[in-house]
Tab-separated table of C-alpha atoms in Angstrom:
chain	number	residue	atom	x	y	z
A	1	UNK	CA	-63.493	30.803	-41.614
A	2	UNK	CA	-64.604	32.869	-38.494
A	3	UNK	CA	-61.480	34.347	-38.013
A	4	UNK	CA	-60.913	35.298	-41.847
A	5	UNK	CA	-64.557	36.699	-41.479
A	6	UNK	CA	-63.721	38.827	-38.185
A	7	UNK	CA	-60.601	39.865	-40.114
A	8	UNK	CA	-62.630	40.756	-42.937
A	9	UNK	CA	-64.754	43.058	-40.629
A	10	UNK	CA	-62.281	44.848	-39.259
A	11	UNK	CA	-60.640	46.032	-42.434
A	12	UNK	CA	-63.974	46.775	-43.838
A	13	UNK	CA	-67.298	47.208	-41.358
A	14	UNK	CA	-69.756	46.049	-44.393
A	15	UNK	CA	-73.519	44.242	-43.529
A	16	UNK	CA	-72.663	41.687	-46.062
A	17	UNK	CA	-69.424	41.191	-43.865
A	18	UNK	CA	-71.637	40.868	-41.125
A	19	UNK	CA	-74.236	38.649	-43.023
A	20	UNK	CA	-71.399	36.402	-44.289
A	21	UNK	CA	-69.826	35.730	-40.214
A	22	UNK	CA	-73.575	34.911	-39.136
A	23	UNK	CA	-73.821	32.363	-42.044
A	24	UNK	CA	-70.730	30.435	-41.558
A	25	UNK	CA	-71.451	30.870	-37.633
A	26	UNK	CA	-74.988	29.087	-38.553
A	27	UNK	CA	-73.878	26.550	-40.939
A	28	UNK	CA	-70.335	25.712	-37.944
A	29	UNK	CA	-73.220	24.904	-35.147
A	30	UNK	CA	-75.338	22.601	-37.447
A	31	UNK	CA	-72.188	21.118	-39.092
A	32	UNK	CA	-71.437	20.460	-34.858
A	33	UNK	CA	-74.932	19.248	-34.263
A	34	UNK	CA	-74.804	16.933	-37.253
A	35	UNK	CA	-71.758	14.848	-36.061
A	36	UNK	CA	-73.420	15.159	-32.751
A	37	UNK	CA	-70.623	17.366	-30.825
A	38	UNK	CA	-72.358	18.170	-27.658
A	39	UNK	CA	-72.855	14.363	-26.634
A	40	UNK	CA	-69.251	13.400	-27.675
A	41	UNK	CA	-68.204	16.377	-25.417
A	42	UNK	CA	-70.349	15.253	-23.092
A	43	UNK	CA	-68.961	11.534	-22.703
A	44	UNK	CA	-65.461	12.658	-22.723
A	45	UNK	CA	-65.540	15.223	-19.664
A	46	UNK	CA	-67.937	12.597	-18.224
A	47	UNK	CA	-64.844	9.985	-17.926
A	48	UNK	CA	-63.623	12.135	-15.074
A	49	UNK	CA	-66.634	11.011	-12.535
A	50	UNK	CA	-66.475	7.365	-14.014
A	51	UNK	CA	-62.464	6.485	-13.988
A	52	UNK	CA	-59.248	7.600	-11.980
A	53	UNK	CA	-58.679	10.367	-14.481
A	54	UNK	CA	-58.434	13.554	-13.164
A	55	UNK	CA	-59.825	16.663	-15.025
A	56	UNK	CA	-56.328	17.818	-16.789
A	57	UNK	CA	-55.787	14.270	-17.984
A	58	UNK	CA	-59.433	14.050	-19.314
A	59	UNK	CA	-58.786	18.022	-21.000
A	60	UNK	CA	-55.269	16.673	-22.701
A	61	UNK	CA	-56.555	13.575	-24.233
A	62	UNK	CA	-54.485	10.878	-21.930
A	63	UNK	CA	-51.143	12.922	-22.437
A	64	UNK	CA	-50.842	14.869	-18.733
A	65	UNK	CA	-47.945	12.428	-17.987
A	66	UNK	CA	-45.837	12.931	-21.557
A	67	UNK	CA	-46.673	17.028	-20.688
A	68	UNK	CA	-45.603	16.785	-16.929
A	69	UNK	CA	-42.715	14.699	-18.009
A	70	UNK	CA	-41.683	17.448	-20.663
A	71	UNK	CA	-41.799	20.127	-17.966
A	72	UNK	CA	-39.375	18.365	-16.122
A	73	UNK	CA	-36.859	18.153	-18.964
A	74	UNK	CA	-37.315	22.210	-19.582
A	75	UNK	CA	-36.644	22.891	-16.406
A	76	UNK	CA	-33.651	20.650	-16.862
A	77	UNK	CA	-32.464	22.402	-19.873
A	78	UNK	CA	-33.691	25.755	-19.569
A	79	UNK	CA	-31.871	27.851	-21.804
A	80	UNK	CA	-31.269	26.284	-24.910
A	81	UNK	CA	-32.729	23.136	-24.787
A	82	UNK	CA	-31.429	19.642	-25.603
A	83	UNK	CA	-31.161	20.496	-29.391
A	84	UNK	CA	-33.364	20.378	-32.587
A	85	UNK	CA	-34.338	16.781	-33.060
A	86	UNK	CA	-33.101	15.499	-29.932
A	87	UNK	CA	-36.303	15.942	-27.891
A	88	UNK	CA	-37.125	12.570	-28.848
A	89	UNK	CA	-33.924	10.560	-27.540
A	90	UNK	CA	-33.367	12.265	-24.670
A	91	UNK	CA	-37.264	12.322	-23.521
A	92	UNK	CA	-37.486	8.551	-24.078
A	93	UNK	CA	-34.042	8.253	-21.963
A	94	UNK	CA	-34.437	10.429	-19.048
A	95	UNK	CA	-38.445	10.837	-18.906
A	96	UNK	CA	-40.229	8.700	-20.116
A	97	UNK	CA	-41.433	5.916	-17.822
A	98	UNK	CA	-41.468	3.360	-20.265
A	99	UNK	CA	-44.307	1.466	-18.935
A	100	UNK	CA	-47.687	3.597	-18.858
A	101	UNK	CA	-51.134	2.390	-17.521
A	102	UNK	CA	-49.508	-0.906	-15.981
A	103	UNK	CA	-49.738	-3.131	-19.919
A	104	UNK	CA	-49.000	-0.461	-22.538
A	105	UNK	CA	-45.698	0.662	-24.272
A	106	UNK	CA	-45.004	4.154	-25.273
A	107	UNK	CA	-42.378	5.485	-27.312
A	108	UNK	CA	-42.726	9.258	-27.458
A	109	UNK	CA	-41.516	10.652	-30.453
A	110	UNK	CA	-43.952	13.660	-30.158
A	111	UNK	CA	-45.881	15.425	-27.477
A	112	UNK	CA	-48.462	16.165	-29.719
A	113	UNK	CA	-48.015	20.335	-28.707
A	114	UNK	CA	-45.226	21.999	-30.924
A	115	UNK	CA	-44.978	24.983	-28.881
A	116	UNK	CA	-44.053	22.573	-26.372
A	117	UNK	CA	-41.772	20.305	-27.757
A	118	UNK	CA	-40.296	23.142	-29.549
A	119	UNK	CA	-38.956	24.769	-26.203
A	120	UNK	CA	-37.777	21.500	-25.150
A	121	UNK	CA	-35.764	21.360	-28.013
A	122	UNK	CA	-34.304	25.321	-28.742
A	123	UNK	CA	-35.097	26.433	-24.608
A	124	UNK	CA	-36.538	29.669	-23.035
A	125	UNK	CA	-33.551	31.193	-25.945
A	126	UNK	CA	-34.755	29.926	-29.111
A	127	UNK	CA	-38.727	29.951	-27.868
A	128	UNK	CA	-38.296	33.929	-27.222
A	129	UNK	CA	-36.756	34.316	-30.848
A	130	UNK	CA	-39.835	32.556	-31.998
A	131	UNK	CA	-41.811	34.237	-30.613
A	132	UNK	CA	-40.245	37.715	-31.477
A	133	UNK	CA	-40.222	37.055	-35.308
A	134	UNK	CA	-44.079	35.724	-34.842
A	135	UNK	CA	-44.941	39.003	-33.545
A	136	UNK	CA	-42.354	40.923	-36.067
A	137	UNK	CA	-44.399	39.241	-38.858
A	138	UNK	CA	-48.233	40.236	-37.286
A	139	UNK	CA	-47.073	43.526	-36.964
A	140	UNK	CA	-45.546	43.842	-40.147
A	141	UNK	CA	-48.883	42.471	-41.700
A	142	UNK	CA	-50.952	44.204	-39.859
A	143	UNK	CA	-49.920	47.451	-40.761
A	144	UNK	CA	-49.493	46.772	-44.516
A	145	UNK	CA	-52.747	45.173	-44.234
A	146	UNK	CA	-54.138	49.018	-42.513
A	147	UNK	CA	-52.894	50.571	-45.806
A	148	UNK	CA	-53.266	48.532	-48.785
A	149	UNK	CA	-56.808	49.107	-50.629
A	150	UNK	CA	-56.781	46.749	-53.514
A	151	UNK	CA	-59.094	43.695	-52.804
A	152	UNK	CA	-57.022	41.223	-54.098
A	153	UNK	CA	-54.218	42.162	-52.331
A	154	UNK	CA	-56.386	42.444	-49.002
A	155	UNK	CA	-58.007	39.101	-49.393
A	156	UNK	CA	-54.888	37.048	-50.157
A	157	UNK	CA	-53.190	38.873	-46.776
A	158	UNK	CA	-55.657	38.375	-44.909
A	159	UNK	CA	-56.333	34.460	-46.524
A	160	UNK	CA	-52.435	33.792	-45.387
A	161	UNK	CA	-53.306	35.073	-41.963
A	162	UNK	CA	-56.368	32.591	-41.595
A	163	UNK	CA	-54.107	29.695	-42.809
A	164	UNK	CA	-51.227	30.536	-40.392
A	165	UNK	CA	-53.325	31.055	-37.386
A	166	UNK	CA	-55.653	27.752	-38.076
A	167	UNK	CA	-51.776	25.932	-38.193
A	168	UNK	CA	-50.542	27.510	-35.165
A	169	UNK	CA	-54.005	26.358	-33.146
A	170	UNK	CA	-53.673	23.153	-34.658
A	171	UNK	CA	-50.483	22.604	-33.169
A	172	UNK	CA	-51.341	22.993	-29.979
A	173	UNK	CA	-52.793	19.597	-29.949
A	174	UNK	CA	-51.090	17.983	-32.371
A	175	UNK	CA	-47.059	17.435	-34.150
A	176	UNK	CA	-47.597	19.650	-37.677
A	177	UNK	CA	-44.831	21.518	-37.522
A	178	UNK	CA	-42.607	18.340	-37.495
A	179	UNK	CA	-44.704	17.025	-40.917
A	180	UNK	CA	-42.302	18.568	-43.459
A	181	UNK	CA	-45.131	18.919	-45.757
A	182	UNK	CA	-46.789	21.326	-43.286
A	183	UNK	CA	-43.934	23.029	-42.426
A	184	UNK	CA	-43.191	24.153	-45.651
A	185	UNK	CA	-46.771	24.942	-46.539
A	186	UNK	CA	-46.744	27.209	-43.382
A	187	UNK	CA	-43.883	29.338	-44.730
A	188	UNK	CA	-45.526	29.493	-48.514
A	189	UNK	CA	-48.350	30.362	-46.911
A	190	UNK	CA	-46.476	33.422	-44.550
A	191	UNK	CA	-44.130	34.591	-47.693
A	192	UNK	CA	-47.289	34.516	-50.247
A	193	UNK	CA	-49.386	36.845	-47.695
A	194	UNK	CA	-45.950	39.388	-47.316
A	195	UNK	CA	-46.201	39.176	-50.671
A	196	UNK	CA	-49.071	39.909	-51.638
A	197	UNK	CA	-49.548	42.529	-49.218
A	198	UNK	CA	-45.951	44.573	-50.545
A	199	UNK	CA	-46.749	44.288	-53.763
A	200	UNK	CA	-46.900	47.154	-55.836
A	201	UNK	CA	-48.074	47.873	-59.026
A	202	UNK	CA	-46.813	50.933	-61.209
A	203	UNK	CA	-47.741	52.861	-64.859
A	204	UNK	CA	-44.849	51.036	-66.926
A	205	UNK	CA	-46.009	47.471	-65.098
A	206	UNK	CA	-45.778	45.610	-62.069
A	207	UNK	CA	-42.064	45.957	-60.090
A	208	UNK	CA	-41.005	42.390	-59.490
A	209	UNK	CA	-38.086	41.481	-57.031
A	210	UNK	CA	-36.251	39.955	-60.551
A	211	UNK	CA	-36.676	43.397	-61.943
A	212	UNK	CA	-35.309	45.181	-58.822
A	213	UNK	CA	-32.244	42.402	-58.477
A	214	UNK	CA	-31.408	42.041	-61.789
A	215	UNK	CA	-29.250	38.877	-60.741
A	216	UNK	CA	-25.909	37.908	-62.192
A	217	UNK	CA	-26.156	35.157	-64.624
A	218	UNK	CA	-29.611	35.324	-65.462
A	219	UNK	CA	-29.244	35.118	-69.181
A	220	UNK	CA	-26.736	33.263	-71.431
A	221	UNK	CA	-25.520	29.538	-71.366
A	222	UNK	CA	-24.696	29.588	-67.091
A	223	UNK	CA	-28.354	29.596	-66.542
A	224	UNK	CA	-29.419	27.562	-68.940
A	225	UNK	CA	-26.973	24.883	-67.672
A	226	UNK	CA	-27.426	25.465	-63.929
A	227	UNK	CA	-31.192	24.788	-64.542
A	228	UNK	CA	-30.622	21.456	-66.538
A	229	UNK	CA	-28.455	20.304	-64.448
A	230	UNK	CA	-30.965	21.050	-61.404
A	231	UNK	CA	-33.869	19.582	-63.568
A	232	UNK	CA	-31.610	16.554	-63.728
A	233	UNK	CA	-31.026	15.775	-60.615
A	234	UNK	CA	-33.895	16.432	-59.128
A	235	UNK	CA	-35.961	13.701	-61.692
A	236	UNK	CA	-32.973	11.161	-60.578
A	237	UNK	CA	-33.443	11.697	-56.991
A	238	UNK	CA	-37.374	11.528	-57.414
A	239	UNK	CA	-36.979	8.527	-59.533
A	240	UNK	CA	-34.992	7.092	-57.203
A	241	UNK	CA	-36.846	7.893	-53.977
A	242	UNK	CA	-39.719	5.996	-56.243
A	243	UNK	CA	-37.506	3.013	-57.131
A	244	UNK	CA	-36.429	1.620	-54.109
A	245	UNK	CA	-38.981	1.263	-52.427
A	246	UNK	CA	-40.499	-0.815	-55.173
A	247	UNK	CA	-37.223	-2.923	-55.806
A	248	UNK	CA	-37.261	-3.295	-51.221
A	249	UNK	CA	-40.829	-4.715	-51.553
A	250	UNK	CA	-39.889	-7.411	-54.199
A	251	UNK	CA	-36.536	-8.290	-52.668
A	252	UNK	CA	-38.661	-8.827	-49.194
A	253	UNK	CA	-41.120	-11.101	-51.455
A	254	UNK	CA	-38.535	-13.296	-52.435
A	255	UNK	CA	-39.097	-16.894	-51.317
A	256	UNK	CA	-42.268	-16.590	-50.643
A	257	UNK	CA	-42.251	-13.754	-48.504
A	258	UNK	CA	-39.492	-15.515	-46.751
A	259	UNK	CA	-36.210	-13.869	-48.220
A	260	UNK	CA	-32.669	-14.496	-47.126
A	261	UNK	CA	-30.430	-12.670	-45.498
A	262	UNK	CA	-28.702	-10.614	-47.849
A	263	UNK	CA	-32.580	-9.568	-49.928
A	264	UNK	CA	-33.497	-8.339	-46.165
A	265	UNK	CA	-30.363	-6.545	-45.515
A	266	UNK	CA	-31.052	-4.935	-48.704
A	267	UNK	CA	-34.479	-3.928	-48.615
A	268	UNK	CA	-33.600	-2.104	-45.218
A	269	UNK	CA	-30.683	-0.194	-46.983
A	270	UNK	CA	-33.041	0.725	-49.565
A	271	UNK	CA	-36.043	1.409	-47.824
A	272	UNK	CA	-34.820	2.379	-44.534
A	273	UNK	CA	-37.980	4.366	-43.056
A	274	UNK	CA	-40.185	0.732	-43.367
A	275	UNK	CA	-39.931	-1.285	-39.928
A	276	UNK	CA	-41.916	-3.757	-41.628
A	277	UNK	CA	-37.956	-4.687	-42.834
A	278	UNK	CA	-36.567	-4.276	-39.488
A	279	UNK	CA	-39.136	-6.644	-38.147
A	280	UNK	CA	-38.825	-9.103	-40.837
A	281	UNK	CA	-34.403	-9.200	-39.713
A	282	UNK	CA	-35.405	-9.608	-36.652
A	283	UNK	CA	-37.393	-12.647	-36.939
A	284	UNK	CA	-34.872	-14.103	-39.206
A	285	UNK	CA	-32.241	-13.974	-36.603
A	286	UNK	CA	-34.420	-15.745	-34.079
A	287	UNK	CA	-34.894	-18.629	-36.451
A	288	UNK	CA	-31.576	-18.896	-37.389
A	289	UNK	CA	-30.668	-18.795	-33.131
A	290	UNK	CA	-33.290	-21.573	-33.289
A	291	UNK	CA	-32.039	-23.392	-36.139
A	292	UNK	CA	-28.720	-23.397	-34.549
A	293	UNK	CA	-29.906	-24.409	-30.687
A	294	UNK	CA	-27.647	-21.776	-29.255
A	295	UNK	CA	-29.498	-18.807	-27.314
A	296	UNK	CA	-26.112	-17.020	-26.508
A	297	UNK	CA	-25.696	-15.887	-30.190
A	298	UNK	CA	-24.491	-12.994	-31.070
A	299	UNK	CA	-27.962	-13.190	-33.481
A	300	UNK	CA	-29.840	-12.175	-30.137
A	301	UNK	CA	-28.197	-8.703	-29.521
A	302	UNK	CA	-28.975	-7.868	-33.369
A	303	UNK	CA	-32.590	-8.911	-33.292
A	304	UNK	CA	-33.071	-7.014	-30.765
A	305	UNK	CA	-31.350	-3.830	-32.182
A	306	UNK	CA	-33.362	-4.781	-35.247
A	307	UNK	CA	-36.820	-4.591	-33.816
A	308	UNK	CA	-35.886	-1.402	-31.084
A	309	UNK	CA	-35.501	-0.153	-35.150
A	310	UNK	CA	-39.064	-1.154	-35.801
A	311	UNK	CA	-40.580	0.456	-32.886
A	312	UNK	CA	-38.783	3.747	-32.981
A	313	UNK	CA	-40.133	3.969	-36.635
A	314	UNK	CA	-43.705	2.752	-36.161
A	315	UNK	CA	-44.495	3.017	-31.996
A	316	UNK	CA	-47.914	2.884	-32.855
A	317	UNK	CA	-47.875	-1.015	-33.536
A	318	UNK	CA	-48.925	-2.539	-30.745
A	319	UNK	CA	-46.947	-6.233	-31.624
A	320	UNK	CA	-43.673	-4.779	-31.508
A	321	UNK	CA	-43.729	-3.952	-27.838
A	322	UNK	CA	-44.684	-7.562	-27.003
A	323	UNK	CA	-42.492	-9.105	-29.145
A	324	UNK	CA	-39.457	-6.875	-27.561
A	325	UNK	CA	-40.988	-7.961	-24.140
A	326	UNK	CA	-40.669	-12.444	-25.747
A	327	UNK	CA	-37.152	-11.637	-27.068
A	328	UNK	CA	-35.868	-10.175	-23.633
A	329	UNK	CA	-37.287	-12.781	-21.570
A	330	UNK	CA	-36.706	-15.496	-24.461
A	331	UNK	CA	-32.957	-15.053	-24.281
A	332	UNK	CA	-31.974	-13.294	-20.676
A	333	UNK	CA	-29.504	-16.219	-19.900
A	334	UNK	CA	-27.666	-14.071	-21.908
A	335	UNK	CA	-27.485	-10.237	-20.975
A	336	UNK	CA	-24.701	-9.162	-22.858
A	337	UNK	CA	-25.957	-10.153	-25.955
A	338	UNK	CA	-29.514	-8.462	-26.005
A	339	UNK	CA	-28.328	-5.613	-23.536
């Protein structure tokens, strides 16, 4: 809200504009006071003088290693990176140090800064060509913004703007561009503030992009079919993607809650994002390797795969790790078959 309001200012210098920054200036510091900001600030920069931590690890929230660790792989891959996606692999491979703070797992999927996982992943190439259509975009808004008069088309430009840059702070602390849902609410956000700032209106009626196009196709039966058969299968794939994870959730409630093979094999194929599956095939080959008194069965090497599954969709459960940790030392009279 303080940068729409400074944003506000400089297109038009007005007291209220002035009036309006001081109030949501006021009513930020006593929103601060009343969740009592200065004394949680306080105890976290204080942890420097009472722990080991130095003052960057204190500043980046416990993440100087996973930072200092990415470094390493840019300057490993300096040009164009390891790859969109592949951050995540080859960190965990090559970087990370699997055991942090002497009892505690980590499985870094994200560094929690995009700009920084992002020029891990495109390099000092892709990063530039970022940044260059970032800059492309301010300028181009910018100057549309300088011209335009009409209020509505001022406020929802400069609205955009607010949105984008509250993202791109956000994510220097944080994973959003990797939510899809954020993504895509970043570039709605950019395209509806070019928008709004182009648009023109004229005597005969507003100019629309269909107007100025005038697309092949876009009467007669070719549309009309196109569309239903888009409308179609998008309701399938949304009633599917609504399905399965309901029909994965009784087949793992067969029994009890203690389904057979095949119901468990199943729910994963349907519901593959849920470890809670993964976990659940994991345990199931240990008691079968129990049930059968052999510890050199080729069950070991896929409860293992099952559960590094698990953890590489949900690191953040603490019972995984230690149950990886039982499995390995459970059955390490057998290497091959857990390796």
């Amino acid at each position: 809200l303080i940068f729409f309001s400074i944003l506000v200012l400089l297109k038009n210098s007005a007291k209220a504009g002035y009036v309006f920054l001081i109030t949501i200036i006021i009513f930020t510091l006593a929103m601060l006071l009343w969740i009592n900001a200065p004394q949680q600030i306080a105890a976290r920069f204080s942890m420097v003088e009472s722990s080991k931590a130095s003052f960057a690890e204190t500043l980046l929230g416990g993440r100087k290693l996973f930072v200092d660790k990415a470094v390493e792989l840019i300057k490993d891959y300096p040009v164009f990176g390891v790859g969109f996606g592949a951050m995540e692999f080859v960190y965990n491979r090559q970087y990370n140090p699997r055991i942090l703070y002497e009892t505690t797992y980590y499985y870094i999927d994200h560094l929690h800064n995009d700009p920084l996982e992002l020029l891990c992943e495109v390099g000092y190439a892709g990063f530039l060509l970022f940044l260059a259509s970032s800059f492309i975009y301010l300028f181009f808004m910018i100057k549309k913004l300088s011209k335009r008069r009409d209020p509505f088309a001022v406020g929802v430009g400069i609205g955009a703007l607010s949105g984008l840059f509250s993202m791109c702070v956000h994510s220097l602390v944080d994973f959003n561009f990797h939510i899809t849902s954020n993504a895509v609410l970043f570039f709605v956000l950019a395209g509806l503030g070019a928008c709004a700032v182009s648009s023109q209106v004229k005597e005969k009626g507003e100019e629309t992009l269909l107007l100025r196009t005038r697309p092949v196709f876009i009467r007669g039966a070719f549309l009309k079919f196109a569309v239903f058969v888009f409308l179609a299968a998008s309701f399938v794939y949304v009633l599917k993607g609504l399905a399965d994870p309901y029909i994965a959730s009784k087949l793992a409630e067969k029994n009890k809650g203690r389904p057979g093979f095949a119901s468990l094999k199943e729910a994963a194929r349907l519901d593959p994002s849920n470890d809670k599956y993964h976990f659940m095939l994991a345990r199931y080959f240990i008691e079968r390797i129990h049930k059968n008194r052999d510890k050199t069965h080729i069950y070991a090497g896929a409860a293992l795969g099952e559960l590094n599954k698990a953890i590489s969709l949900n690191p953040w459960n603490g019972y995984y790790p230690v149950y990886l940790e039982w499995i390995k030392k459970e059955f390490s009279s057998e290497k091959s078959s857990v390796s």
